[in-house]
Amino acid sequence: MGRVVGLALALGLFTVPVAGQDTCPAPVGRLVTVPSGLRVEVVEWSRAGEPLVFLSGMGGTAHAFDDFAPVFADRYRVVGITRRGWGRSSPSPGYDYTSGALLTDIIAVLDSLAIPAAHVAGWSFGGHEATLLAVRYPERVLSLTLLDSYDNSPSAGTFAGSDSLEPPRRPRPPGSVSSLREMLALDRLRGGREPVTELCATWRFGKDGRYLGPVASDSVGGYTVLEAERLAYSAVEAPVLAIYSTMRGVEDMYPDLAGMDSAEKAEASLLAGAVKREMDAARGRLRRALPSARVIEIPGADHAVFRSHPERVIREMRRWLAEHRAARWERS
């Protein structure tokens, strides 16, 4: 892993800031104009090989993969796309965040990069987009990798039960985050592994590192989810690898369970139990709809499973991608 990342750094393909820094690095990636006139951010961690495209979760950007995607740069042309409304990608003036609009943006980016077809890996809501892409544009998807991704459409109601429950009423810590350094420290304290570049892409900081607020408004995510089309997994023709985090118990969702009072523990147990049942049921539906899919479950992993268990995810993805390399790339 170190050799590949070092090579990418030497080529200037991306930057990995040092944890604890006070200011954000200069933005990396370019903006591609899509048919609607909006500009969508594209990050290229490598520029040669069979295309591998990463789509991030809701509220995230392509930089969510800055510490992960470059590992595949030795054999693949690795690209990340930030969906409209987030990070440096333009918001839609008409609040057009329909699934059709999001897919049109992805196709426009692929066309701008002269990529006829690609392996597509989607995390969380990015997997929702990737699945729709495989259904609506099957000729553009060589294989599909879902990273802890479920059907997020309102009509599917995957998490309708748990969404109706109140989370434990935990007291807020005094004060608030006022700088990039403090946000980094808080993320690491909570066990996070979010790249500094992703924090800087989703939150605004002054030149001195002072926290200024979020880049995008909550309404962007709301419109995007409300407009999400239901997934027809059985219509996917591309080979599918699905890697999930699975919950072993309440502690996986609430690591601070021991410090809760009895009422908080009861609320945490109720909510975690509902989420676990819903996730188990959703994985079961995917298995029945796609019996040929390879499904990997990692107990106790984070939702960002590629961060909490990178070695396992890299190993599974490398094996999967090698098995499904397009014939034209094998001949090249």
Tab-separated table of N, CA and C in Angstrom, residues 172-303:
chain	number	residue	atom	x	y	z
A	172	ARG	N	-25.021	17.095	25.376
A	172	ARG	CA	-24.002	17.612	24.456
A	172	ARG	C	-22.779	18.069	25.241
A	173	PRO	N	-21.592	17.821	24.710
A	173	PRO	CA	-20.393	18.307	25.407
A	173	PRO	C	-20.368	19.818	25.388
A	174	PRO	N	-19.796	20.447	26.405
A	174	PRO	CA	-19.755	21.915	26.444
A	174	PRO	C	-18.920	22.464	25.301
A	175	GLY	N	-19.309	23.656	24.847
A	175	GLY	CA	-18.552	24.307	23.788
A	175	GLY	C	-18.843	23.700	22.426
A	176	SER	N	-18.130	24.126	21.412
A	176	SER	CA	-18.311	23.620	20.063
A	176	SER	C	-16.974	23.618	19.341
A	177	VAL	N	-16.928	22.864	18.229
A	177	VAL	CA	-15.714	22.813	17.433
A	177	VAL	C	-15.496	24.172	16.773
A	178	SER	N	-14.304	24.738	16.910
A	178	SER	CA	-14.041	26.078	16.371
A	178	SER	C	-12.935	26.100	15.327
A	179	SER	N	-12.282	24.949	15.098
A	179	SER	CA	-11.178	24.944	14.148
A	179	SER	C	-11.015	23.569	13.514
A	180	LEU	N	-10.248	23.534	12.421
A	180	LEU	CA	-9.949	22.272	11.759
A	180	LEU	C	-9.203	21.341	12.704
A	181	ARG	N	-8.271	21.859	13.464
A	181	ARG	CA	-7.498	21.043	14.389
A	181	ARG	C	-8.429	20.371	15.411
A	182	GLU	N	-9.392	21.134	15.937
A	182	GLU	CA	-10.314	20.572	16.921
A	182	GLU	C	-11.225	19.523	16.280
A	183	MET	N	-11.650	19.758	15.025
A	183	MET	CA	-12.502	18.787	14.346
A	183	MET	C	-11.746	17.487	14.096
A	184	LEU	N	-10.483	17.614	13.714
A	184	LEU	CA	-9.648	16.424	13.521
A	184	LEU	C	-9.487	15.651	14.828
A	185	ALA	N	-9.234	16.384	15.898
A	185	ALA	CA	-9.048	15.741	17.192
A	185	ALA	C	-10.322	15.025	17.626
A	186	LEU	N	-11.482	15.655	17.394
A	186	LEU	CA	-12.750	15.048	17.779
A	186	LEU	C	-13.030	13.804	16.946
A	187	ASP	N	-12.728	13.874	15.644
A	187	ASP	CA	-12.940	12.727	14.767
A	187	ASP	C	-12.084	11.543	15.208
A	188	ARG	N	-10.813	11.797	15.539
A	188	ARG	CA	-9.919	10.726	15.961
A	188	ARG	C	-10.324	10.180	17.333
A	189	LEU	N	-10.806	11.082	18.215
A	189	LEU	CA	-11.242	10.654	19.537
A	189	LEU	C	-12.412	9.687	19.434
A	190	ARG	N	-13.271	9.914	18.464
A	190	ARG	CA	-14.435	9.049	18.252
A	190	ARG	C	-14.100	7.818	17.426
A	191	GLY	N	-12.825	7.635	17.137
A	191	GLY	CA	-12.411	6.467	16.358
A	191	GLY	C	-12.525	6.655	14.870
A	192	GLY	N	-12.726	7.884	14.422
A	192	GLY	CA	-12.891	8.145	13.003
A	192	GLY	C	-11.580	8.078	12.235
A	193	ARG	N	-11.693	7.884	10.949
A	193	ARG	CA	-10.518	7.834	10.067
A	193	ARG	C	-10.771	8.666	8.813
A	194	GLU	N	-11.593	9.689	8.954
A	194	GLU	CA	-11.964	10.494	7.796
A	194	GLU	C	-10.761	11.286	7.303
A	195	PRO	N	-10.481	11.235	5.991
A	195	PRO	CA	-9.351	12.008	5.465
A	195	PRO	C	-9.521	13.499	5.749
A	196	VAL	N	-8.423	14.173	6.017
A	196	VAL	CA	-8.477	15.613	6.233
A	196	VAL	C	-9.063	16.301	5.006
A	197	THR	N	-8.736	15.800	3.837
A	197	THR	CA	-9.246	16.388	2.598
A	197	THR	C	-10.764	16.301	2.529
A	198	GLU	N	-11.343	15.236	3.077
A	198	GLU	CA	-12.803	15.109	3.075
A	198	GLU	C	-13.434	16.069	4.071
A	199	LEU	N	-12.822	16.222	5.241
A	199	LEU	CA	-13.323	17.210	6.195
A	199	LEU	C	-13.312	18.600	5.567
A	200	CYS	N	-12.247	18.905	4.842
A	200	CYS	CA	-12.121	20.221	4.227
A	200	CYS	C	-13.058	20.396	3.037
A	201	ALA	N	-13.506	19.286	2.445
A	201	ALA	CA	-14.428	19.358	1.310
A	201	ALA	C	-15.872	19.509	1.753
A	202	THR	N	-16.187	19.062	2.959
A	202	THR	CA	-17.573	19.088	3.422
A	202	THR	C	-17.852	20.180	4.451
A	203	TRP	N	-16.787	20.738	5.037
A	203	TRP	CA	-16.927	21.829	5.999
A	203	TRP	C	-16.063	23.000	5.555
A	204	ARG	N	-16.486	24.202	5.870
A	204	ARG	CA	-15.740	25.392	5.461
A	204	ARG	C	-14.870	25.881	6.608
A	205	PHE	N	-13.624	26.210	6.250
A	205	PHE	CA	-12.673	26.729	7.228
A	205	PHE	C	-11.991	27.971	6.661
A	206	GLY	N	-11.673	28.904	7.532
A	206	GLY	CA	-10.952	30.083	7.101
A	206	GLY	C	-9.497	29.753	6.825
A	207	LYS	N	-8.768	30.711	6.288
A	207	LYS	CA	-7.359	30.499	5.984
A	207	LYS	C	-6.546	30.175	7.234
A	208	ASP	N	-7.069	30.582	8.385
A	208	ASP	CA	-6.388	30.294	9.640
A	208	ASP	C	-6.882	28.999	10.288
A	209	GLY	N	-7.749	28.264	9.564
A	209	GLY	CA	-8.264	27.011	10.089
A	209	GLY	C	-9.520	27.158	10.919
A	210	ARG	N	-10.034	28.382	11.058
A	210	ARG	CA	-11.230	28.604	11.875
A	210	ARG	C	-12.452	28.018	11.198
A	211	TYR	N	-13.263	27.282	11.954
A	211	TYR	CA	-14.468	26.634	11.426
A	211	TYR	C	-15.525	27.671	11.076
A	212	LEU	N	-16.088	27.592	9.848
A	212	LEU	CA	-17.056	28.572	9.378
A	212	LEU	C	-18.442	27.984	9.138
A	213	GLY	N	-18.549	26.655	9.055
A	213	GLY	CA	-19.857	26.045	8.825
A	213	GLY	C	-19.821	25.001	7.727
A	214	PRO	N	-20.961	24.342	7.467
A	214	PRO	CA	-21.009	23.302	6.428
A	214	PRO	C	-20.967	23.904	5.026
A	215	VAL	N	-20.493	23.119	4.075
A	215	VAL	CA	-20.451	23.569	2.684
A	215	VAL	C	-21.839	23.550	2.074
A	216	ALA	N	-22.592	22.468	2.321
A	216	ALA	CA	-23.920	22.305	1.733
A	216	ALA	C	-24.995	22.353	2.818
A	217	SER	N	-26.201	22.703	2.432
A	217	SER	CA	-27.314	22.747	3.377
A	217	SER	C	-27.961	21.367	3.488
A	218	ASP	N	-28.644	21.134	4.607
A	218	ASP	CA	-29.317	19.853	4.808
A	218	ASP	C	-30.384	19.600	3.753
A	219	SER	N	-30.930	20.662	3.167
A	219	SER	CA	-32.000	20.493	2.188
A	219	SER	C	-31.531	19.733	0.955
A	220	VAL	N	-30.241	19.849	0.611
A	220	VAL	CA	-29.713	19.119	-0.542
A	220	VAL	C	-29.850	17.620	-0.315
A	221	GLY	N	-29.435	17.158	0.857
A	221	GLY	CA	-29.569	15.738	1.166
A	221	GLY	C	-31.020	15.317	1.237
A	222	GLY	N	-31.883	16.174	1.789
A	222	GLY	CA	-33.296	15.851	1.886
A	222	GLY	C	-33.933	15.652	0.530
A	223	TYR	N	-33.684	16.586	-0.389
A	223	TYR	CA	-34.237	16.456	-1.732
A	223	TYR	C	-33.690	15.223	-2.445
A	224	THR	N	-32.402	14.949	-2.265
A	224	THR	CA	-31.776	13.813	-2.935
A	224	THR	C	-32.399	12.503	-2.494
A	225	VAL	N	-32.603	12.326	-1.194
A	225	VAL	CA	-33.202	11.089	-0.688
A	225	VAL	C	-34.671	10.993	-1.092
A	226	LEU	N	-35.416	12.094	-0.973
A	226	LEU	CA	-36.838	12.063	-1.308
A	226	LEU	C	-37.071	11.716	-2.772
A	227	GLU	N	-36.115	12.087	-3.638
A	227	GLU	CA	-36.259	11.832	-5.076
A	227	GLU	C	-35.633	10.497	-5.505
A	228	ALA	N	-35.067	9.763	-4.567
A	228	ALA	CA	-34.373	8.519	-4.927
A	228	ALA	C	-35.351	7.457	-5.408
A	229	GLU	N	-35.041	6.853	-6.542
A	229	GLU	CA	-35.874	5.781	-7.087
A	229	GLU	C	-35.603	4.465	-6.361
A	230	ARG	N	-36.624	3.628	-6.305
A	230	ARG	CA	-36.467	2.331	-5.679
A	230	ARG	C	-35.563	1.449	-6.542
A	231	LEU	N	-34.754	0.624	-5.889
A	231	LEU	CA	-33.804	-0.219	-6.604
A	231	LEU	C	-34.443	-1.534	-7.040
A	232	ALA	N	-34.146	-1.903	-8.270
A	232	ALA	CA	-34.585	-3.199	-8.804
A	232	ALA	C	-33.341	-4.081	-8.905
A	233	TYR	N	-32.931	-4.634	-7.785
A	233	TYR	CA	-31.697	-5.424	-7.766
A	233	TYR	C	-31.709	-6.555	-8.791
A	234	SER	N	-32.870	-7.185	-8.972
A	234	SER	CA	-32.945	-8.338	-9.879
A	234	SER	C	-32.675	-7.954	-11.332
A	235	ALA	N	-32.741	-6.653	-11.650
A	235	ALA	CA	-32.496	-6.203	-13.020
A	235	ALA	C	-31.025	-5.928	-13.288
A	236	VAL	N	-30.178	-6.043	-12.273
A	236	VAL	CA	-28.743	-5.791	-12.450
A	236	VAL	C	-28.116	-6.956	-13.213
A	237	GLU	N	-27.480	-6.639	-14.327
A	237	GLU	CA	-26.823	-7.661	-15.139
A	237	GLU	C	-25.352	-7.813	-14.788
A	238	ALA	N	-24.744	-6.764	-14.282
A	238	ALA	CA	-23.315	-6.800	-13.955
A	238	ALA	C	-23.072	-7.682	-12.738
A	239	PRO	N	-21.896	-8.296	-12.648
A	239	PRO	CA	-21.555	-9.056	-11.439
A	239	PRO	C	-21.489	-8.130	-10.233
A	240	VAL	N	-21.957	-8.619	-9.080
A	240	VAL	CA	-22.086	-7.775	-7.891
A	240	VAL	C	-21.296	-8.338	-6.715
A	241	LEU	N	-20.501	-7.463	-6.095
A	241	LEU	CA	-19.833	-7.743	-4.825
A	241	LEU	C	-20.434	-6.786	-3.805
A	242	ALA	N	-20.967	-7.321	-2.706
A	242	ALA	CA	-21.551	-6.485	-1.661
A	242	ALA	C	-20.826	-6.757	-0.345
A	243	ILE	N	-20.254	-5.710	0.223
A	243	ILE	CA	-19.516	-5.824	1.488
A	243	ILE	C	-20.257	-5.014	2.548
A	244	TYR	N	-20.653	-5.698	3.621
A	244	TYR	CA	-21.475	-5.053	4.643
A	244	TYR	C	-20.812	-5.098	6.012
A	245	SER	N	-21.107	-4.061	6.804
A	245	SER	CA	-20.832	-4.130	8.232
A	245	SER	C	-22.065	-4.748	8.871
A	246	THR	N	-21.886	-5.621	9.839
A	246	THR	CA	-23.025	-6.213	10.527
A	246	THR	C	-22.912	-5.938	12.018
A	247	MET	N	-24.057	-5.773	12.640
A	247	MET	CA	-24.106	-5.411	14.046
A	247	MET	C	-24.171	-6.657	14.925
A	248	ARG	N	-23.242	-6.737	15.875
A	248	ARG	CA	-23.226	-7.861	16.810
A	248	ARG	C	-24.093	-7.581	18.026
A	249	GLY	N	-24.180	-6.330	18.415
A	249	GLY	CA	-24.957	-5.953	19.587
A	249	GLY	C	-25.049	-4.446	19.694
A	250	VAL	N	-25.687	-3.978	20.754
A	250	VAL	CA	-25.910	-2.542	20.936
A	250	VAL	C	-24.595	-1.774	20.970
A	251	GLU	N	-23.550	-2.379	21.526
A	251	GLU	CA	-22.270	-1.678	21.675
A	251	GLU	C	-21.668	-1.285	20.336
A	252	ASP	N	-21.978	-2.036	19.284
A	252	ASP	CA	-21.445	-1.675	17.973
A	252	ASP	C	-22.009	-0.342	17.505
A	253	MET	N	-23.237	-0.040	17.873
A	253	MET	CA	-23.859	1.216	17.474
A	253	MET	C	-23.586	2.315	18.499
A	254	TYR	N	-23.446	1.920	19.763
A	254	TYR	CA	-23.198	2.871	20.842
A	254	TYR	C	-22.013	2.402	21.689
A	255	PRO	N	-20.797	2.727	21.269
A	255	PRO	CA	-19.610	2.304	22.030
A	255	PRO	C	-19.587	2.854	23.461
A	256	ASP	N	-20.314	3.939	23.699
A	256	ASP	CA	-20.326	4.545	25.037
A	256	ASP	C	-21.501	4.037	25.877
A	257	LEU	N	-22.022	2.871	25.533
A	257	LEU	CA	-23.198	2.330	26.224
A	257	LEU	C	-22.979	2.237	27.732
A	258	ALA	N	-21.795	1.852	28.141
A	258	ALA	CA	-21.522	1.664	29.571
A	258	ALA	C	-21.703	2.949	30.364
A	259	GLY	N	-21.525	4.088	29.728
A	259	GLY	CA	-21.649	5.359	30.428
A	259	GLY	C	-23.049	5.935	30.423
A	260	MET	N	-24.007	5.220	29.843
A	260	MET	CA	-25.377	5.709	29.785
A	260	MET	C	-26.146	5.326	31.048
A	261	ASP	N	-27.174	6.124	31.353
A	261	ASP	CA	-28.053	5.738	32.451
A	261	ASP	C	-29.068	4.718	31.943
A	262	SER	N	-29.926	4.217	32.801
A	262	SER	CA	-30.825	3.123	32.432
A	262	SER	C	-31.807	3.518	31.329
A	263	ALA	N	-32.306	4.756	31.374
A	263	ALA	CA	-33.244	5.203	30.346
A	263	ALA	C	-32.556	5.305	28.991
A	264	GLU	N	-31.351	5.848	28.984
A	264	GLU	CA	-30.594	5.962	27.737
A	264	GLU	C	-30.254	4.599	27.171
A	265	LYS	N	-29.889	3.664	28.045
A	265	LYS	CA	-29.578	2.305	27.590
A	265	LYS	C	-30.796	1.648	26.962
A	266	ALA	N	-31.965	1.877	27.546
A	266	ALA	CA	-33.191	1.296	27.000
A	266	ALA	C	-33.478	1.853	25.609
A	267	GLU	N	-33.297	3.169	25.435
A	267	GLU	CA	-33.517	3.794	24.126
A	267	GLU	C	-32.490	3.288	23.113
A	268	ALA	N	-31.245	3.174	23.540
A	268	ALA	CA	-30.193	2.688	22.647
A	268	ALA	C	-30.464	1.252	22.215
A	269	SER	N	-30.879	0.413	23.150
A	269	SER	CA	-31.164	-0.985	22.846
A	269	SER	C	-32.320	-1.115	21.866
A	270	LEU	N	-33.350	-0.306	22.065
A	270	LEU	CA	-34.522	-0.345	21.180
A	270	LEU	C	-34.153	0.063	19.766
A	271	LEU	N	-33.407	1.161	19.651
A	271	LEU	CA	-33.033	1.658	18.333
A	271	LEU	C	-32.062	0.715	17.643
A	272	ALA	N	-31.032	0.257	18.354
A	272	ALA	CA	-30.048	-0.646	17.752
A	272	ALA	C	-30.705	-1.951	17.304
A	273	GLY	N	-31.634	-2.455	18.100
A	273	GLY	CA	-32.331	-3.680	17.722
A	273	GLY	C	-33.129	-3.516	16.446
A	274	ALA	N	-33.792	-2.351	16.313
A	274	ALA	CA	-34.578	-2.089	15.104
A	274	ALA	C	-33.672	-1.971	13.879
A	275	VAL	N	-32.561	-1.249	14.032
A	275	VAL	CA	-31.624	-1.089	12.914
A	275	VAL	C	-31.052	-2.439	12.489
A	276	LYS	N	-30.688	-3.264	13.461
A	276	LYS	CA	-30.124	-4.580	13.144
A	276	LYS	C	-31.131	-5.429	12.369
A	277	ARG	N	-32.382	-5.448	12.808
A	277	ARG	CA	-33.401	-6.236	12.107
A	277	ARG	C	-33.603	-5.734	10.684
A	278	GLU	N	-33.593	-4.415	10.528
A	278	GLU	CA	-33.805	-3.845	9.194
A	278	GLU	C	-32.631	-4.137	8.271
A	279	MET	N	-31.410	-4.034	8.776
A	279	MET	CA	-30.236	-4.334	7.953
A	279	MET	C	-30.205	-5.810	7.571
A	280	ASP	N	-30.492	-6.684	8.527
A	280	ASP	CA	-30.507	-8.117	8.239
A	280	ASP	C	-31.538	-8.436	7.162
A	281	ALA	N	-32.735	-7.836	7.283
A	281	ALA	CA	-33.791	-8.084	6.304
A	281	ALA	C	-33.404	-7.563	4.922
A	282	ALA	N	-32.775	-6.383	4.882
A	282	ALA	CA	-32.383	-5.788	3.599
A	282	ALA	C	-31.317	-6.631	2.908
A	283	ARG	N	-30.360	-7.143	3.681
A	283	ARG	CA	-29.347	-8.020	3.070
A	283	ARG	C	-29.989	-9.298	2.539
A	284	GLY	N	-30.986	-9.789	3.252
A	284	GLY	CA	-31.695	-10.975	2.793
A	284	GLY	C	-32.404	-10.727	1.471
A	285	ARG	N	-33.004	-9.546	1.327
A	285	ARG	CA	-33.681	-9.220	0.064
A	285	ARG	C	-32.696	-9.148	-1.080
A	286	LEU	N	-31.517	-8.571	-0.833
A	286	LEU	CA	-30.512	-8.499	-1.899
A	286	LEU	C	-30.058	-9.899	-2.302
A	287	ARG	N	-29.838	-10.753	-1.319
A	287	ARG	CA	-29.410	-12.127	-1.626
A	287	ARG	C	-30.443	-12.856	-2.477
A	288	ARG	N	-31.707	-12.669	-2.162
A	288	ARG	CA	-32.756	-13.357	-2.935
A	288	ARG	C	-32.871	-12.777	-4.344
A	289	ALA	N	-32.702	-11.461	-4.475
A	289	ALA	CA	-32.816	-10.820	-5.787
A	289	ALA	C	-31.599	-11.081	-6.657
A	290	LEU	N	-30.423	-11.236	-6.007
A	290	LEU	CA	-29.167	-11.447	-6.739
A	290	LEU	C	-28.457	-12.677	-6.173
A	291	PRO	N	-28.971	-13.859	-6.440
A	291	PRO	CA	-28.359	-15.065	-5.864
A	291	PRO	C	-26.921	-15.298	-6.287
A	292	SER	N	-26.497	-14.688	-7.405
A	292	SER	CA	-25.112	-14.868	-7.863
A	292	SER	C	-24.158	-13.854	-7.243
A	293	ALA	N	-24.676	-12.892	-6.495
A	293	ALA	CA	-23.820	-11.863	-5.889
A	293	ALA	C	-22.926	-12.470	-4.822
A	294	ARG	N	-21.733	-11.928	-4.690
A	294	ARG	CA	-20.843	-12.331	-3.600
A	294	ARG	C	-21.067	-11.357	-2.443
A	295	VAL	N	-21.557	-11.867	-1.340
A	295	VAL	CA	-21.887	-11.028	-0.189
A	295	VAL	C	-20.900	-11.312	0.940
A	296	ILE	N	-20.216	-10.270	1.387
A	296	ILE	CA	-19.238	-10.365	2.464
A	296	ILE	C	-19.772	-9.583	3.663
A	297	GLU	N	-19.784	-10.202	4.834
A	297	GLU	CA	-20.233	-9.530	6.048
A	297	GLU	C	-19.074	-9.429	7.031
A	298	ILE	N	-18.863	-8.224	7.568
A	298	ILE	CA	-17.772	-7.989	8.515
A	298	ILE	C	-18.383	-7.533	9.842
A	299	PRO	N	-18.489	-8.418	10.814
A	299	PRO	CA	-19.110	-8.062	12.097
A	299	PRO	C	-18.363	-6.934	12.801
A	300	GLY	N	-19.125	-5.977	13.286
A	300	GLY	CA	-18.547	-4.891	14.061
A	300	GLY	C	-17.850	-3.812	13.262
A	301	ALA	N	-17.886	-3.896	11.928
A	301	ALA	CA	-17.243	-2.862	11.109
A	301	ALA	C	-18.041	-1.564	11.168
A	302	ASP	N	-17.375	-0.453	10.868
A	302	ASP	CA	-18.068	0.826	10.773
A	302	ASP	C	-18.907	0.856	9.502
A	303	HIS	N	-19.800	1.844	9.437
A	303	HIS	CA	-20.537	2.055	8.188
A	303	HIS	C	-19.542	2.318	7.055
